[in-house]
PDB file of C-alpha atoms in Angstrom:
ATOM      1  CA  MET A  19       6.965   7.247   6.027  1.00  0.00           C
ATOM      2  CA  ARG A  20      10.149   6.334   7.654  1.00  0.00           C
ATOM      3  CA  LEU A  21      10.172   5.389  11.240  1.00  0.00           C
ATOM      4  CA  ALA A  22      13.682   5.398  11.834  1.00  0.00           C
ATOM      5  CA  ALA A  23      15.179   8.425  13.385  1.00  0.00           C
ATOM      6  CA  TYR A  24      17.699   8.579  10.609  1.00  0.00           C
ATOM      7  CA  ASP A  25      19.563   6.927   7.694  1.00  0.00           C
ATOM      8  CA  VAL A  26      23.585   7.404   6.604  1.00  0.00           C
ATOM      9  CA  VAL A  27      24.066   8.489   2.874  1.00  0.00           C
ATOM     10  CA  GLN A  28      27.496   8.447   1.486  1.00  0.00           C
ATOM     11  CA  ILE A  29      28.317  10.885  -1.274  1.00  0.00           C
ATOM     12  CA  ASP A  30      31.412  10.826  -3.284  1.00  0.00           C
ATOM     13  CA  VAL A  31      32.051  14.502  -4.615  1.00  0.00           C
ATOM     14  CA  CYS A  32      34.832  15.482  -7.170  1.00  0.00           C
ATOM     15  CA  VAL A  33      35.597  18.885  -6.973  1.00  0.00           C
ATOM     16  CA  HIS A  34      38.063  18.726 -10.159  1.00  0.00           C
ATOM     17  CA  PRO A  35      39.038  16.171 -12.366  1.00  0.00           C
ATOM     18  CA  SER A  36      42.688  16.138 -11.305  1.00  0.00           C
ATOM     19  CA  ARG A  37      41.854  16.029  -7.674  1.00  0.00           C
ATOM     20  CA  PRO A  38      41.137  12.805  -5.428  1.00  0.00           C
ATOM     21  CA  SER A  39      37.489  12.803  -4.774  1.00  0.00           C
ATOM     22  CA  ARG A  40      35.975  13.188  -1.328  1.00  0.00           C
ATOM     23  CA  THR A  41      33.673  10.844   0.674  1.00  0.00           C
ATOM     24  CA  TRP A  42      31.103  12.594   3.009  1.00  0.00           C
ATOM     25  CA  LYS A  43      28.836  10.880   5.206  1.00  0.00           C
ATOM     26  CA  LEU A  44      25.660  12.411   5.740  1.00  0.00           C
ATOM     27  CA  ARG A  45      22.547  11.830   8.181  1.00  0.00           C
ATOM     28  CA  ARG A  46      19.237  12.217   6.619  1.00  0.00           C
ATOM     29  CA  TYR A  47      16.710  13.084   9.397  1.00  0.00           C
ATOM     30  CA  TYR A  48      13.028  11.442   9.000  1.00  0.00           C
ATOM     31  CA  GLN A  49      11.068  12.661  11.829  1.00  0.00           C
ATOM     32  CA  PRO A  50       7.329  13.005  11.358  1.00  0.00           C
ATOM     33  CA  LEU A  51       5.479  15.997  12.581  1.00  0.00           C
ATOM     34  CA  HIS A  52       3.321  13.912  14.437  1.00  0.00           C
ATOM     35  CA  PRO A  53       2.485  10.505  14.579  1.00  0.00           C
ATOM     36  CA  LEU A  54      -0.484   9.398  12.509  1.00  0.00           C
ATOM     37  CA  PRO A  55      -3.466   7.879  14.183  1.00  0.00           C
ATOM     38  CA  LEU A  56      -3.781   4.775  12.181  1.00  0.00           C
ATOM     39  CA  LYS A  57      -3.192   1.595  13.567  1.00  0.00           C
ATOM     40  CA  VAL A  58      -3.220  -1.494  11.209  1.00  0.00           C
ATOM     41  CA  THR A  59      -3.783  -5.138  11.739  1.00  0.00           C
ATOM     42  CA  ILE A  60      -4.874  -8.294  10.459  1.00  0.00           C
ATOM     43  CA  ALA A  61      -8.256  -8.887  10.259  1.00  0.00           C
ATOM     44  CA  ALA A  62      -8.129 -12.713  11.795  1.00  0.00           C
ATOM     45  CA  LYS A  63     -11.676 -12.641  13.541  1.00  0.00           C
ATOM     46  CA  PRO A  64     -14.778 -12.847  11.143  1.00  0.00           C
ATOM     47  CA  GLU A  65     -16.165  -9.675  12.691  1.00  0.00           C
ATOM     48  CA  ASP A  66     -13.188  -7.715  11.472  1.00  0.00           C
ATOM     49  CA  LYS A  67     -13.381  -8.979   7.905  1.00  0.00           C
ATOM     50  CA  LYS A  68     -16.897  -8.039   8.165  1.00  0.00           C
ATOM     51  CA  LEU A  69     -15.877  -4.686   9.029  1.00  0.00           C
ATOM     52  CA  ALA A  70     -13.399  -4.834   6.115  1.00  0.00           C
ATOM     53  CA  TYR A  71     -16.235  -5.564   3.618  1.00  0.00           C
ATOM     54  CA  ALA A  72     -18.152  -3.095   5.074  1.00  0.00           C
ATOM     55  CA  LEU A  73     -15.743  -0.256   4.001  1.00  0.00           C
ATOM     56  CA  ARG A  74     -14.904  -1.940   0.728  1.00  0.00           C
ATOM     57  CA  LEU A  75     -18.556  -1.770  -0.301  1.00  0.00           C
ATOM     58  CA  HIS A  76     -18.986   1.811   0.653  1.00  0.00           C
ATOM     59  CA  VAL A  77     -15.884   3.204  -1.020  1.00  0.00           C
ATOM     60  CA  PHE A  78     -16.081   0.676  -4.056  1.00  0.00           C
ATOM     61  CA  CYS A  79     -19.993   0.648  -4.603  1.00  0.00           C
ATOM     62  CA  ASP A  80     -21.460   3.861  -2.809  1.00  0.00           C
ATOM     63  CA  GLU A  81     -18.718   6.171  -3.395  1.00  0.00           C
ATOM     64  CA  GLU A  82     -17.381   4.766  -7.063  1.00  0.00           C
ATOM     65  CA  GLY A  83     -20.359   3.142  -8.578  1.00  0.00           C
ATOM     66  CA  HIS A  84     -19.150  -0.525  -8.949  1.00  0.00           C
ATOM     67  CA  THR A  85     -21.435  -3.446  -8.324  1.00  0.00           C
ATOM     68  CA  HIS A  86     -21.755  -4.917  -5.149  1.00  0.00           C
ATOM     69  CA  SER A  87     -21.522  -8.373  -6.145  1.00  0.00           C
ATOM     70  CA  ILE A  88     -18.184  -8.365  -7.103  1.00  0.00           C
ATOM     71  CA  GLN A  89     -16.657  -6.812  -4.582  1.00  0.00           C
ATOM     72  CA  VAL A  90     -16.484  -9.416  -2.219  1.00  0.00           C
ATOM     73  CA  ASP A  91     -15.483 -12.970  -4.017  1.00  0.00           C
ATOM     74  CA  ALA A  92     -13.938 -16.191  -3.694  1.00  0.00           C
ATOM     75  CA  HIS A  93     -10.250 -15.097  -3.344  1.00  0.00           C
ATOM     76  CA  ASP A  94     -11.713 -13.460   0.191  1.00  0.00           C
ATOM     77  CA  ASP A  95     -11.860 -16.824   1.845  1.00  0.00           C
ATOM     78  CA  GLU A  96      -8.812 -18.286   0.457  1.00  0.00           C
ATOM     79  CA  ASP A  97      -6.209 -19.681   2.850  1.00  0.00           C
ATOM     80  CA  SER A  98      -3.439 -17.703   1.181  1.00  0.00           C
ATOM     81  CA  THR A  99      -5.539 -14.206   1.321  1.00  0.00           C
ATOM     82  CA  ILE A 100      -4.625 -11.818   4.264  1.00  0.00           C
ATOM     83  CA  HIS A 101      -6.930  -9.084   5.283  1.00  0.00           C
ATOM     84  CA  PHE A 102      -5.887  -5.670   6.695  1.00  0.00           C
ATOM     85  CA  ILE A 103      -7.640  -2.959   8.444  1.00  0.00           C
ATOM     86  CA  GLY A 104      -6.489   0.575   9.808  1.00  0.00           C
ATOM     87  CA  VAL A 105      -8.318   2.224  12.563  1.00  0.00           C
ATOM     88  CA  ASP A 106      -8.159   5.745  13.400  1.00  0.00           C
ATOM     89  CA  THR A 107      -7.274   5.632  16.935  1.00  0.00           C
ATOM     90  CA  ASP A 108      -8.173   9.657  17.408  1.00  0.00           C
ATOM     91  CA  ASP A 109     -11.764   8.343  16.071  1.00  0.00           C
ATOM     92  CA  GLN A 110     -12.903   5.959  18.651  1.00  0.00           C
ATOM     93  CA  ASP A 111     -11.261   3.227  16.408  1.00  0.00           C
ATOM     94  CA  LYS A 112     -13.272   3.803  13.529  1.00  0.00           C
ATOM     95  CA  VAL A 113     -11.974   1.553  10.525  1.00  0.00           C
ATOM     96  CA  VAL A 114     -11.104   4.158   7.979  1.00  0.00           C
ATOM     97  CA  ALA A 115      -8.883   1.934   5.769  1.00  0.00           C
ATOM     98  CA  VAL A 116      -8.811  -2.032   4.570  1.00  0.00           C
ATOM     99  CA  ALA A 117      -6.566  -3.999   1.768  1.00  0.00           C
ATOM    100  CA  ARG A 118      -6.370  -7.648   0.941  1.00  0.00           C
ATOM    101  CA  CYS A 119      -3.034  -9.284  -0.184  1.00  0.00           C
ATOM    102  CA  MET A 120      -3.123 -12.863  -1.593  1.00  0.00           C
ATOM    103  CA  VAL A 121       0.361 -14.780  -1.351  1.00  0.00           C
ATOM    104  CA  ASP A 122       1.479 -17.283  -4.143  1.00  0.00           C
ATOM    105  CA  ASP A 123       4.291 -18.685  -2.022  1.00  0.00           C
ATOM    106  CA  ASN A 124       5.395 -20.512  -5.496  1.00  0.00           C
ATOM    107  CA  LYS A 125       5.613 -17.726  -7.352  1.00  0.00           C
ATOM    108  CA  ARG A 126       7.050 -15.797  -4.384  1.00  0.00           C
ATOM    109  CA  GLN A 127       4.710 -12.648  -5.397  1.00  0.00           C
ATOM    110  CA  ALA A 128       1.593 -10.989  -3.535  1.00  0.00           C
ATOM    111  CA  ARG A 129      -1.320  -9.415  -5.170  1.00  0.00           C
ATOM    112  CA  ILE A 130      -2.566  -6.195  -3.269  1.00  0.00           C
ATOM    113  CA  GLY A 131      -5.953  -5.530  -3.893  1.00  0.00           C
ATOM    114  CA  ARG A 132      -9.404  -4.056  -2.704  1.00  0.00           C
ATOM    115  CA  VAL A 133      -7.179  -1.171  -1.027  1.00  0.00           C
ATOM    116  CA  ALA A 134      -9.733   1.290   0.438  1.00  0.00           C
ATOM    117  CA  LEU A 135      -9.728   4.510   2.240  1.00  0.00           C
ATOM    118  CA  LEU A 136     -12.562   6.561   3.133  1.00  0.00           C
ATOM    119  CA  PRO A 137     -12.453  10.018   0.995  1.00  0.00           C
ATOM    120  CA  GLU A 138     -12.291  12.034   4.371  1.00  0.00           C
ATOM    121  CA  CYS A 139      -9.011  10.132   5.350  1.00  0.00           C
ATOM    122  CA  SER A 140      -7.605  11.305   1.687  1.00  0.00           C
ATOM    123  CA  GLY A 141      -4.444  13.194   1.820  1.00  0.00           C
ATOM    124  CA  LYS A 142      -3.595  12.066   5.909  1.00  0.00           C
ATOM    125  CA  GLY A 143      -0.607   9.677   4.663  1.00  0.00           C
ATOM    126  CA  TYR A 144      -3.007   6.807   6.017  1.00  0.00           C
ATOM    127  CA  GLY A 145      -2.724   5.009   2.559  1.00  0.00           C
ATOM    128  CA  LYS A 146       1.036   4.824   2.401  1.00  0.00           C
ATOM    129  CA  VAL A 147       1.020   3.572   5.972  1.00  0.00           C
ATOM    130  CA  LEU A 148      -1.178   1.220   4.938  1.00  0.00           C
ATOM    131  CA  MET A 149       0.560  -0.156   2.162  1.00  0.00           C
ATOM    132  CA  ASP A 150       3.582  -0.046   3.884  1.00  0.00           C
ATOM    133  CA  VAL A 151       1.970  -2.524   6.513  1.00  0.00           C
ATOM    134  CA  VAL A 152       0.766  -4.773   4.475  1.00  0.00           C
ATOM    135  CA  GLU A 153       4.123  -5.317   2.436  1.00  0.00           C
ATOM    136  CA  LYS A 154       5.997  -5.549   5.586  1.00  0.00           C
ATOM    137  CA  ALA A 155       3.813  -8.547   6.804  1.00  0.00           C
ATOM    138  CA  VAL A 156       4.438 -10.603   3.789  1.00  0.00           C
ATOM    139  CA  GLU A 157       7.725  -9.406   2.500  1.00  0.00           C
ATOM    140  CA  ALA A 158       9.670 -12.545   3.595  1.00  0.00           C
ATOM    141  CA  ARG A 159       7.840 -14.684   1.694  1.00  0.00           C
ATOM    142  CA  VAL A 160       7.841 -12.863  -1.510  1.00  0.00           C
ATOM    143  CA  ASP A 161      10.278 -11.388  -4.233  1.00  0.00           C
ATOM    144  CA  SER A 162       7.501  -8.932  -5.950  1.00  0.00           C
ATOM    145  CA  PHE A 163       4.128  -7.313  -5.338  1.00  0.00           C
ATOM    146  CA  VAL A 164       1.376  -6.803  -7.920  1.00  0.00           C
ATOM    147  CA  LEU A 165      -1.757  -5.032  -7.964  1.00  0.00           C
ATOM    148  CA  LEU A 166      -4.469  -3.780 -10.733  1.00  0.00           C
ATOM    149  CA  GLU A 167      -5.245  -0.589  -9.466  1.00  0.00           C
ATOM    150  CA  GLN A 168      -7.174   2.550 -10.779  1.00  0.00           C
ATOM    151  CA  LEU A 169      -5.091   4.501 -13.252  1.00  0.00           C
ATOM    152  CA  SER A 170      -6.351   7.619 -11.304  1.00  0.00           C
ATOM    153  CA  LYS A 171      -4.383   6.312  -8.435  1.00  0.00           C
ATOM    154  CA  GLN A 172      -1.275   5.502 -10.234  1.00  0.00           C
ATOM    155  CA  GLY A 173       0.618   8.664  -8.711  1.00  0.00           C
ATOM    156  CA  PHE A 174       0.218   7.279  -5.439  1.00  0.00           C
ATOM    157  CA  TYR A 175       1.318   4.010  -6.307  1.00  0.00           C
ATOM    158  CA  GLU A 176       4.214   5.219  -7.931  1.00  0.00           C
ATOM    159  CA  LYS A 177       5.250   7.008  -4.502  1.00  0.00           C
ATOM    160  CA  CYS A 178       4.893   3.933  -3.026  1.00  0.00           C
ATOM    161  CA  GLY A 179       7.436   2.292  -4.846  1.00  0.00           C
ATOM    162  CA  TYR A 180       5.106   0.817  -7.584  1.00  0.00           C
ATOM    163  CA  HIS A 181       5.836   1.250 -11.580  1.00  0.00           C
ATOM    164  CA  ARG A 182       3.639   0.408 -14.549  1.00  0.00           C
ATOM    165  CA  VAL A 183       3.994  -2.862 -16.001  1.00  0.00           C
ATOM    166  CA  ASP A 184       3.056  -2.082 -19.384  1.00  0.00           C
ATOM    167  CA  ASP A 185       1.269   0.989 -21.337  1.00  0.00           C
ATOM    168  CA  GLU A 186      -2.073  -1.351 -21.372  1.00  0.00           C
ATOM    169  CA  VAL A 187      -5.073   0.058 -19.741  1.00  0.00           C
ATOM    170  CA  PHE A 188      -8.444  -2.190 -19.178  1.00  0.00           C
ATOM    171  CA  LEU A 189     -12.014  -1.384 -18.183  1.00  0.00           C
ATOM    172  CA  ASP A 190     -13.009  -2.662 -14.776  1.00  0.00           C
ATOM    173  CA  GLU A 191     -16.681  -1.714 -15.089  1.00  0.00           C
ATOM    174  CA  HIS A 192     -16.480   2.009 -16.095  1.00  0.00           C
ATOM    175  CA  ILE A 193     -12.912   2.736 -14.451  1.00  0.00           C
ATOM    176  CA  LYS A 194      -9.667   2.507 -16.010  1.00  0.00           C
ATOM    177  CA  VAL A 195      -7.304   0.559 -14.439  1.00  0.00           C
ATOM    178  CA  CYS A 196      -3.370  -0.740 -15.047  1.00  0.00           C
ATOM    179  CA  TRP A 197      -1.224  -3.432 -13.834  1.00  0.00           C
ATOM    180  CA  MET A 198       1.498  -1.990 -11.391  1.00  0.00           C
ATOM    181  CA  ARG A 199       4.712  -3.784  -9.925  1.00  0.00           C
ATOM    182  CA  LYS A 200       6.988  -3.248  -7.236  1.00  0.00           C
ATOM    183  CA  GLU A 201      10.137  -5.618  -7.270  1.00  0.00           C
ATOM    184  CA  LEU A 202      11.766  -6.307  -3.472  1.00  0.00           C
ATOM    185  CA  ALA A 203      15.555  -5.522  -3.165  1.00  0.00           C
TER     186      ALA A 203
END
């Protein structure tokens, strides 16, 4: 989702090979129909992290059948890890989306993972807003983002600007996953 009112696009048009091309400047407007009631923040307090873990466990374990013991790991407590929570301001600040971002300053790369969204919030644009905020929060420190995501979610991540690294598919427990990457321009 674009937050700017518009951007300017320059188009060069050649009407006929024997005539010079014309340059037009067009404005593309990006006005959301209504602002999304999702507020994404960094989970800095222990109670915010507990809310993030609870949502992850609900989505990954209860909804998708993953094992509880591997959903919260040693990476969660590393200094380079940032946790994000998205709350629905229309639903009494209920936590509906979470993500984890591990930044490697030496490689100038961020690994986004543990992205979870309540099933009833799917299709509302919350996932895109969450990804945009996560990327914006660390983009000054990195040149690229990587993620190991469910093959079934590939279309969503492609819409966010990611592409498959290769054709390899792995099994994470019983779910097919693939590596995806996004380079910053």
